[in-house]
Amino acid sequence: MTATIVTEDAGARLVLSSKETGTAGALTISSLASGGGSMFTTSNVQVATDAQIKVDGFTRTSSSNTLTTAIDGVTINLLKAEPGTTFTLGVAVDPSASGTAVKNLVTAYNAALAVVKKFATFDPATKQGGPLMGDIGVRSAMQQLRSVFSGAAGEGDFTMLSQIGITTATDGTLTVDATKLGDAMSKNMDAVNALFKGPEGIATRLTEALETYIGTDGRIGATTEQLQKRLETYTDQSAALDRRMALVEARYRKQFTALDTLLGQLQTTSNYLTQQLASLPGSGSN
């Protein structure tokens, strides 16, 4: 909830408002002073209520003025209450929204190509290949995606994306002819829908292809799990090697220290012998 202090002629008032709409978000305030009674008095500025409409005679109640479940696929925005008034609701296809959805799909596909180009191809400018260059999984995924967008789909009058203005450029990206797409939707929207949403449509085939790779049991998840396990193995091996190297270093340091001590002792002995030999009779020069 939110709390606001409002000062009126009679004094300051604390106004509490619920952040949740509908009766489920109603505020309940209670207090009990010593000896009984309430510590303060309250009054409702606005009583919490639910929105209520009838669709074909059936009542639908909602805590929000936006109803998304009354009619499948239809969002109803309630602007003001007019009890007893009957309205006629018309549902029609919005060509502009459909055209935007198609363009967004093309944009997403081109973005996927850009990612693959960055990580899975050879860059002639830097003369280096991406970290996924030659990866069979990436090649397989892109082949399936290209097959989905370039092959025949749907069962209506439109079975190819090129028929509604979507063509493939020389670099593999898709381009949209907005005029041709608009003409196709205005002439036969059902056929355009079938091209994407039918049992053999683009969207259906694309969903199946993507599920193979990014689904719960998809290839990318399985490969990621394998690589993670391999990384953990390499990490353990690296840690074990570090421990062995530390032991070897400690042994070499111990041996070096002992050798250095021995050399010092031998040098002392050598100096002593040299002095003793020099003191022998006849060892001096005449």
mmCIF file of C-alpha atoms in Angstrom:
data_model
loop_
_atom_site.group_PDB
_atom_site.id
_atom_site.type_symbol
_atom_site.label_atom_id
_atom_site.label_comp_id
_atom_site.label_asym_id
_atom_site.label_seq_id
_atom_site.Cartn_x
_atom_site.Cartn_y
_atom_site.Cartn_z
ATOM 1 C CA MET A 1 0.000 0.000 0.000
ATOM 2 C CA THR A 2 0.942 3.680 -0.133
ATOM 3 C CA ALA A 3 0.452 6.298 2.586
ATOM 4 C CA THR A 4 -0.097 10.020 2.042
ATOM 5 C CA ILE A 5 -0.728 12.832 4.519
ATOM 6 C CA VAL A 6 -3.438 15.223 3.320
ATOM 7 C CA THR A 7 -4.075 18.428 5.251
ATOM 8 C CA GLU A 8 -7.646 19.712 5.132
ATOM 9 C CA ASP A 9 -9.373 22.555 6.970
ATOM 10 C CA ALA A 10 -10.085 20.292 9.952
ATOM 11 C CA GLY A 11 -6.499 19.100 10.194
ATOM 12 C CA ALA A 12 -4.124 16.452 8.814
ATOM 13 C CA ARG A 13 -5.466 13.139 7.574
ATOM 14 C CA LEU A 14 -3.545 9.925 6.759
ATOM 15 C CA VAL A 15 -4.750 8.457 3.453
ATOM 16 C CA LEU A 16 -3.910 4.801 2.826
ATOM 17 C CA SER A 17 -4.238 3.351 -0.667
ATOM 18 C CA SER A 18 -3.879 -0.242 -1.793
ATOM 19 C CA LYS A 19 -1.598 -0.929 -4.735
ATOM 20 C CA GLU A 20 -3.827 -3.891 -5.685
ATOM 21 C CA THR A 21 -7.161 -3.282 -7.383
ATOM 22 C CA GLY A 22 -10.427 -5.089 -6.709
ATOM 23 C CA THR A 23 -11.880 -6.524 -3.535
ATOM 24 C CA ALA A 24 -8.866 -8.786 -3.105
ATOM 25 C CA GLY A 25 -6.750 -5.678 -2.561
ATOM 26 C CA ALA A 26 -9.047 -4.068 0.032
ATOM 27 C CA LEU A 27 -7.316 -2.666 3.123
ATOM 28 C CA THR A 28 -8.408 -3.735 6.584
ATOM 29 C CA ILE A 29 -7.234 -1.626 9.536
ATOM 30 C CA SER A 30 -7.876 -2.461 13.163
ATOM 31 C CA SER A 31 -6.586 -1.107 16.462
ATOM 32 C CA LEU A 32 -7.259 -1.745 20.136
ATOM 33 C CA ALA A 33 -6.488 0.752 22.857
ATOM 34 C CA SER A 34 -5.981 -0.239 26.465
ATOM 35 C CA GLY A 35 -9.328 -0.586 28.181
ATOM 36 C CA GLY A 36 -11.073 -1.248 24.873
ATOM 37 C CA GLY A 37 -12.063 1.016 22.047
ATOM 38 C CA SER A 38 -10.110 2.161 19.024
ATOM 39 C CA MET A 39 -7.067 4.398 18.922
ATOM 40 C CA PHE A 40 -8.363 6.223 15.838
ATOM 41 C CA THR A 41 -11.340 6.469 13.534
ATOM 42 C CA THR A 42 -11.408 5.536 9.871
ATOM 43 C CA SER A 43 -13.629 6.195 6.888
ATOM 44 C CA ASN A 44 -13.640 4.838 3.342
ATOM 45 C CA VAL A 45 -12.931 7.360 0.621
ATOM 46 C CA GLN A 46 -13.372 4.707 -2.060
ATOM 47 C CA VAL A 47 -14.679 1.212 -1.401
ATOM 48 C CA ALA A 48 -12.764 -1.598 -3.084
ATOM 49 C CA THR A 49 -14.861 -3.195 -5.825
ATOM 50 C CA ASP A 50 -14.370 -5.607 -8.698
ATOM 51 C CA ALA A 51 -15.134 -4.908 -12.331
ATOM 52 C CA GLN A 52 -18.058 -6.940 -13.645
ATOM 53 C CA ILE A 53 -19.383 -7.460 -17.149
ATOM 54 C CA LYS A 54 -21.641 -9.919 -18.911
ATOM 55 C CA VAL A 55 -20.484 -11.583 -22.114
ATOM 56 C CA ASP A 56 -23.371 -13.218 -23.985
ATOM 57 C CA GLY A 57 -25.291 -13.245 -20.717
ATOM 58 C CA PHE A 58 -22.491 -14.824 -18.671
ATOM 59 C CA THR A 59 -21.035 -12.833 -15.784
ATOM 60 C CA ARG A 60 -17.316 -12.242 -15.596
ATOM 61 C CA THR A 61 -15.761 -10.574 -12.523
ATOM 62 C CA SER A 62 -12.227 -9.202 -12.452
ATOM 63 C CA SER A 63 -10.071 -7.271 -9.987
ATOM 64 C CA SER A 64 -8.634 -5.368 -12.961
ATOM 65 C CA ASN A 65 -10.268 -3.223 -15.633
ATOM 66 C CA THR A 66 -8.318 -5.189 -18.235
ATOM 67 C CA LEU A 67 -9.880 -8.575 -18.973
ATOM 68 C CA THR A 68 -7.797 -11.067 -20.941
ATOM 69 C CA THR A 69 -9.589 -14.328 -20.178
ATOM 70 C CA ALA A 70 -13.248 -13.522 -20.861
ATOM 71 C CA ILE A 71 -12.874 -14.327 -24.567
ATOM 72 C CA ASP A 72 -9.942 -16.413 -25.736
ATOM 73 C CA GLY A 73 -7.399 -14.259 -27.542
ATOM 74 C CA VAL A 74 -9.282 -11.001 -26.897
ATOM 75 C CA THR A 75 -8.322 -8.252 -24.433
ATOM 76 C CA ILE A 76 -11.191 -6.092 -23.148
ATOM 77 C CA ASN A 77 -10.314 -2.724 -21.589
ATOM 78 C CA LEU A 78 -13.081 -1.320 -19.394
ATOM 79 C CA LEU A 79 -12.998 2.490 -19.453
ATOM 80 C CA LYS A 80 -16.064 3.435 -17.401
ATOM 81 C CA ALA A 81 -19.032 1.817 -15.720
ATOM 82 C CA GLU A 82 -22.379 1.972 -17.540
ATOM 83 C CA PRO A 83 -24.714 -0.481 -15.763
ATOM 84 C CA GLY A 84 -27.507 -1.827 -17.941
ATOM 85 C CA THR A 85 -25.912 -0.677 -21.202
ATOM 86 C CA THR A 86 -25.374 -3.289 -23.926
ATOM 87 C CA PHE A 87 -22.431 -2.989 -26.287
ATOM 88 C CA THR A 88 -21.588 -4.875 -29.441
ATOM 89 C CA LEU A 89 -17.998 -6.074 -29.573
ATOM 90 C CA GLY A 90 -16.510 -6.675 -32.977
ATOM 91 C CA VAL A 91 -13.367 -8.767 -33.387
ATOM 92 C CA ALA A 92 -11.357 -8.356 -36.576
ATOM 93 C CA VAL A 93 -7.835 -8.974 -37.773
ATOM 94 C CA ASP A 94 -5.468 -6.028 -37.362
ATOM 95 C CA PRO A 95 -3.345 -6.019 -40.551
ATOM 96 C CA SER A 96 -0.852 -3.544 -39.109
ATOM 97 C CA ALA A 97 -0.221 -5.730 -36.056
ATOM 98 C CA SER A 98 0.139 -8.810 -38.256
ATOM 99 C CA GLY A 99 2.560 -6.977 -40.538
ATOM 100 C CA THR A 100 4.607 -5.862 -37.529
ATOM 101 C CA ALA A 101 4.717 -9.432 -36.229
ATOM 102 C CA VAL A 102 6.031 -10.678 -39.589
ATOM 103 C CA LYS A 103 8.682 -7.958 -39.688
ATOM 104 C CA ASN A 104 9.715 -8.771 -36.110
ATOM 105 C CA LEU A 105 10.146 -12.419 -37.078
ATOM 106 C CA VAL A 106 12.391 -11.432 -39.981
ATOM 107 C CA THR A 107 14.388 -9.122 -37.695
ATOM 108 C CA ALA A 108 14.864 -11.920 -35.152
ATOM 109 C CA TYR A 109 16.039 -14.322 -37.863
ATOM 110 C CA ASN A 110 18.555 -11.803 -39.197
ATOM 111 C CA ALA A 111 19.795 -11.170 -35.651
ATOM 112 C CA ALA A 112 20.369 -14.914 -35.227
ATOM 113 C CA LEU A 113 22.384 -14.951 -38.453
ATOM 114 C CA ALA A 114 24.497 -12.058 -37.168
ATOM 115 C CA VAL A 115 25.310 -13.960 -33.980
ATOM 116 C CA VAL A 116 26.282 -17.062 -35.942
ATOM 117 C CA LYS A 117 28.444 -14.967 -38.264
ATOM 118 C CA LYS A 118 30.214 -13.458 -35.272
ATOM 119 C CA PHE A 119 30.960 -16.670 -33.419
ATOM 120 C CA ALA A 120 30.967 -19.449 -36.013
ATOM 121 C CA THR A 121 32.628 -18.090 -39.167
ATOM 122 C CA PHE A 122 36.055 -16.937 -40.330
ATOM 123 C CA ASP A 123 36.706 -13.201 -40.255
ATOM 124 C CA PRO A 124 38.944 -12.292 -43.213
ATOM 125 C CA ALA A 125 39.705 -8.886 -41.692
ATOM 126 C CA THR A 126 41.229 -10.294 -38.500
ATOM 127 C CA LYS A 127 42.176 -13.620 -40.117
ATOM 128 C CA GLN A 128 40.658 -15.432 -37.143
ATOM 129 C CA GLY A 129 37.792 -17.842 -36.766
ATOM 130 C CA GLY A 130 35.049 -17.581 -34.185
ATOM 131 C CA PRO A 131 35.035 -19.866 -31.126
ATOM 132 C CA LEU A 132 32.236 -21.967 -32.658
ATOM 133 C CA MET A 133 33.661 -22.163 -36.173
ATOM 134 C CA GLY A 134 33.261 -25.695 -37.486
ATOM 135 C CA ASP A 135 30.863 -26.696 -34.712
ATOM 136 C CA ILE A 136 28.514 -29.296 -36.170
ATOM 137 C CA GLY A 137 25.673 -28.273 -33.869
ATOM 138 C CA VAL A 138 25.685 -24.681 -35.115
ATOM 139 C CA ARG A 139 25.821 -25.793 -38.754
ATOM 140 C CA SER A 140 22.932 -28.198 -38.211
ATOM 141 C CA ALA A 141 20.805 -25.578 -36.464
ATOM 142 C CA MET A 142 21.312 -22.995 -39.200
ATOM 143 C CA GLN A 143 20.560 -25.544 -41.919
ATOM 144 C CA GLN A 144 17.247 -26.315 -40.244
ATOM 145 C CA LEU A 145 16.390 -22.633 -39.855
ATOM 146 C CA ARG A 146 17.202 -21.916 -43.492
ATOM 147 C CA SER A 147 15.085 -24.908 -44.503
ATOM 148 C CA VAL A 148 12.139 -23.573 -42.518
ATOM 149 C CA PHE A 149 12.286 -20.110 -44.074
ATOM 150 C CA SER A 150 13.185 -21.096 -47.607
ATOM 151 C CA GLY A 151 11.102 -24.236 -48.072
ATOM 152 C CA ALA A 152 7.425 -24.675 -48.864
ATOM 153 C CA ALA A 153 5.046 -24.315 -45.924
ATOM 154 C CA GLY A 154 1.344 -24.111 -45.226
ATOM 155 C CA GLU A 155 -1.510 -25.550 -47.246
ATOM 156 C CA GLY A 156 -3.241 -22.424 -48.562
ATOM 157 C CA ASP A 157 -2.825 -20.170 -51.565
ATOM 158 C CA PHE A 158 0.529 -18.999 -50.181
ATOM 159 C CA THR A 159 3.140 -21.688 -49.611
ATOM 160 C CA MET A 160 6.366 -19.690 -49.942
ATOM 161 C CA LEU A 161 7.528 -16.584 -48.110
ATOM 162 C CA SER A 162 8.539 -15.024 -51.415
ATOM 163 C CA GLN A 163 4.856 -14.960 -52.408
ATOM 164 C CA ILE A 164 4.122 -12.437 -49.662
ATOM 165 C CA GLY A 165 7.221 -10.291 -50.178
ATOM 166 C CA ILE A 166 9.864 -11.983 -48.009
ATOM 167 C CA THR A 167 13.006 -12.876 -49.943
ATOM 168 C CA THR A 168 16.527 -14.052 -49.138
ATOM 169 C CA ALA A 169 19.461 -11.748 -49.870
ATOM 170 C CA THR A 170 22.867 -12.928 -51.080
ATOM 171 C CA ASP A 171 24.266 -12.857 -47.529
ATOM 172 C CA GLY A 172 21.471 -15.119 -46.274
ATOM 173 C CA THR A 173 19.465 -12.426 -44.499
ATOM 174 C CA LEU A 174 15.753 -11.930 -45.149
ATOM 175 C CA THR A 175 14.232 -8.746 -46.530
ATOM 176 C CA VAL A 176 10.597 -7.673 -46.457
ATOM 177 C CA ASP A 177 8.761 -5.926 -49.274
ATOM 178 C CA ALA A 178 6.215 -4.041 -47.165
ATOM 179 C CA THR A 179 4.019 -3.228 -50.167
ATOM 180 C CA LYS A 180 3.800 -6.823 -51.360
ATOM 181 C CA LEU A 181 3.198 -8.054 -47.813
ATOM 182 C CA GLY A 182 0.391 -5.528 -47.331
ATOM 183 C CA ASP A 183 -1.221 -6.525 -50.625
ATOM 184 C CA ALA A 184 -1.088 -10.204 -49.689
ATOM 185 C CA MET A 185 -2.722 -9.557 -46.301
ATOM 186 C CA SER A 186 -5.446 -7.347 -47.770
ATOM 187 C CA LYS A 187 -6.285 -9.834 -50.520
ATOM 188 C CA ASN A 188 -6.162 -13.100 -48.569
ATOM 189 C CA MET A 189 -5.408 -12.771 -44.846
ATOM 190 C CA ASP A 190 -6.516 -16.338 -44.188
ATOM 191 C CA ALA A 191 -3.875 -17.645 -46.593
ATOM 192 C CA VAL A 192 -1.189 -15.536 -44.909
ATOM 193 C CA ASN A 193 -2.252 -16.882 -41.515
ATOM 194 C CA ALA A 194 -2.160 -20.443 -42.868
ATOM 195 C CA LEU A 195 1.358 -19.856 -44.179
ATOM 196 C CA PHE A 196 2.527 -19.076 -40.654
ATOM 197 C CA LYS A 197 0.086 -20.694 -38.244
ATOM 198 C CA GLY A 198 -1.177 -23.785 -40.038
ATOM 199 C CA PRO A 199 -0.167 -27.354 -39.109
ATOM 200 C CA GLU A 200 2.627 -27.127 -41.677
ATOM 201 C CA GLY A 201 3.121 -23.394 -41.304
ATOM 202 C CA ILE A 202 6.314 -21.452 -40.718
ATOM 203 C CA ALA A 203 5.615 -20.853 -37.024
ATOM 204 C CA THR A 204 4.799 -24.507 -36.370
ATOM 205 C CA ARG A 205 7.911 -25.774 -38.135
ATOM 206 C CA LEU A 206 10.062 -23.097 -36.522
ATOM 207 C CA THR A 207 8.801 -24.028 -33.054
ATOM 208 C CA GLU A 208 9.589 -27.696 -33.682
ATOM 209 C CA ALA A 209 13.068 -26.858 -34.974
ATOM 210 C CA LEU A 210 13.883 -24.576 -32.059
ATOM 211 C CA GLU A 211 12.546 -27.082 -29.535
ATOM 212 C CA THR A 212 15.108 -29.564 -30.816
ATOM 213 C CA TYR A 213 17.899 -27.204 -29.804
ATOM 214 C CA ILE A 214 16.665 -24.968 -26.976
ATOM 215 C CA GLY A 215 13.914 -27.126 -25.468
ATOM 216 C CA THR A 216 14.113 -28.776 -22.054
ATOM 217 C CA ASP A 217 15.917 -31.760 -23.555
ATOM 218 C CA GLY A 218 17.399 -29.813 -26.462
ATOM 219 C CA ARG A 219 20.816 -30.287 -27.960
ATOM 220 C CA ILE A 220 22.190 -26.967 -26.732
ATOM 221 C CA GLY A 221 21.257 -27.780 -23.154
ATOM 222 C CA ALA A 222 22.799 -31.241 -23.424
ATOM 223 C CA THR A 223 25.967 -29.845 -25.000
ATOM 224 C CA THR A 224 26.189 -27.127 -22.347
ATOM 225 C CA GLU A 225 25.877 -29.763 -19.631
ATOM 226 C CA GLN A 226 28.622 -31.860 -21.215
ATOM 227 C CA LEU A 227 30.915 -28.858 -21.550
ATOM 228 C CA GLN A 228 30.222 -27.881 -17.944
ATOM 229 C CA LYS A 229 31.156 -31.353 -16.741
ATOM 230 C CA ARG A 230 34.296 -31.253 -18.880
ATOM 231 C CA LEU A 231 35.167 -27.839 -17.459
ATOM 232 C CA GLU A 232 34.702 -29.140 -13.924
ATOM 233 C CA THR A 233 36.996 -32.083 -14.761
ATOM 234 C CA TYR A 234 39.637 -29.735 -16.165
ATOM 235 C CA THR A 235 39.304 -27.520 -13.101
ATOM 236 C CA ASP A 236 39.850 -30.513 -10.800
ATOM 237 C CA GLN A 237 42.824 -31.651 -12.883
ATOM 238 C CA SER A 238 44.302 -28.151 -12.811
ATOM 239 C CA ALA A 239 43.905 -27.990 -9.030
ATOM 240 C CA ALA A 240 45.538 -31.413 -8.668
ATOM 241 C CA LEU A 241 48.416 -30.291 -10.913
ATOM 242 C CA ASP A 242 48.856 -27.143 -8.828
ATOM 243 C CA ARG A 243 49.089 -29.284 -5.685
ATOM 244 C CA ARG A 244 51.661 -31.583 -7.289
ATOM 245 C CA MET A 245 53.686 -28.621 -8.526
ATOM 246 C CA ALA A 246 53.605 -27.114 -5.040
ATOM 247 C CA LEU A 247 54.971 -30.370 -3.597
ATOM 248 C CA VAL A 248 57.669 -30.559 -6.283
ATOM 249 C CA GLU A 249 58.645 -26.944 -5.641
ATOM 250 C CA ALA A 250 58.846 -27.573 -1.898
ATOM 251 C CA ARG A 251 61.050 -30.647 -2.485
ATOM 252 C CA TYR A 252 63.337 -28.747 -4.862
ATOM 253 C CA ARG A 253 63.621 -25.855 -2.413
ATOM 254 C CA LYS A 254 64.496 -28.280 0.379
ATOM 255 C CA GLN A 255 67.111 -29.967 -1.819
ATOM 256 C CA PHE A 256 68.531 -26.615 -2.914
ATOM 257 C CA THR A 257 68.776 -25.456 0.704
ATOM 258 C CA ALA A 258 70.563 -28.668 1.696
ATOM 259 C CA LEU A 259 72.893 -28.386 -1.283
ATOM 260 C CA ASP A 260 73.636 -24.748 -0.519
ATOM 261 C CA THR A 261 74.407 -25.672 3.094
ATOM 262 C CA LEU A 262 76.684 -28.503 1.927
ATOM 263 C CA LEU A 263 78.508 -26.200 -0.494
ATOM 264 C CA GLY A 264 79.041 -23.721 2.325
ATOM 265 C CA GLN A 265 80.493 -26.443 4.519
ATOM 266 C CA LEU A 266 82.758 -27.688 1.715
ATOM 267 C CA GLN A 267 83.973 -24.155 1.081
ATOM 268 C CA THR A 268 84.808 -23.753 4.764
ATOM 269 C CA THR A 269 86.680 -27.059 4.719
ATOM 270 C CA SER A 270 88.525 -26.050 1.544
ATOM 271 C CA ASN A 271 89.618 -22.761 3.089
ATOM 272 C CA TYR A 272 90.808 -24.565 6.218
ATOM 273 C CA LEU A 273 92.817 -27.100 4.235
ATOM 274 C CA THR A 274 94.368 -24.342 2.138
ATOM 275 C CA GLN A 275 95.488 -22.558 5.296
ATOM 276 C CA GLN A 276 96.886 -25.757 6.788
ATOM 277 C CA LEU A 277 98.808 -26.654 3.642
ATOM 278 C CA ALA A 278 100.218 -23.188 3.460
ATOM 279 C CA SER A 279 101.596 -23.485 6.986
ATOM 280 C CA LEU A 280 103.518 -26.715 6.305
ATOM 281 C CA PRO A 281 107.365 -26.431 6.209
ATOM 282 C CA GLY A 282 108.699 -25.916 2.739
ATOM 283 C CA SER A 283 105.342 -24.836 1.378
ATOM 284 C CA GLY A 284 106.346 -21.195 1.197
ATOM 285 C CA SER A 285 108.129 -19.614 -1.736
ATOM 286 C CA ASN A 286 111.857 -18.589 -1.476
#
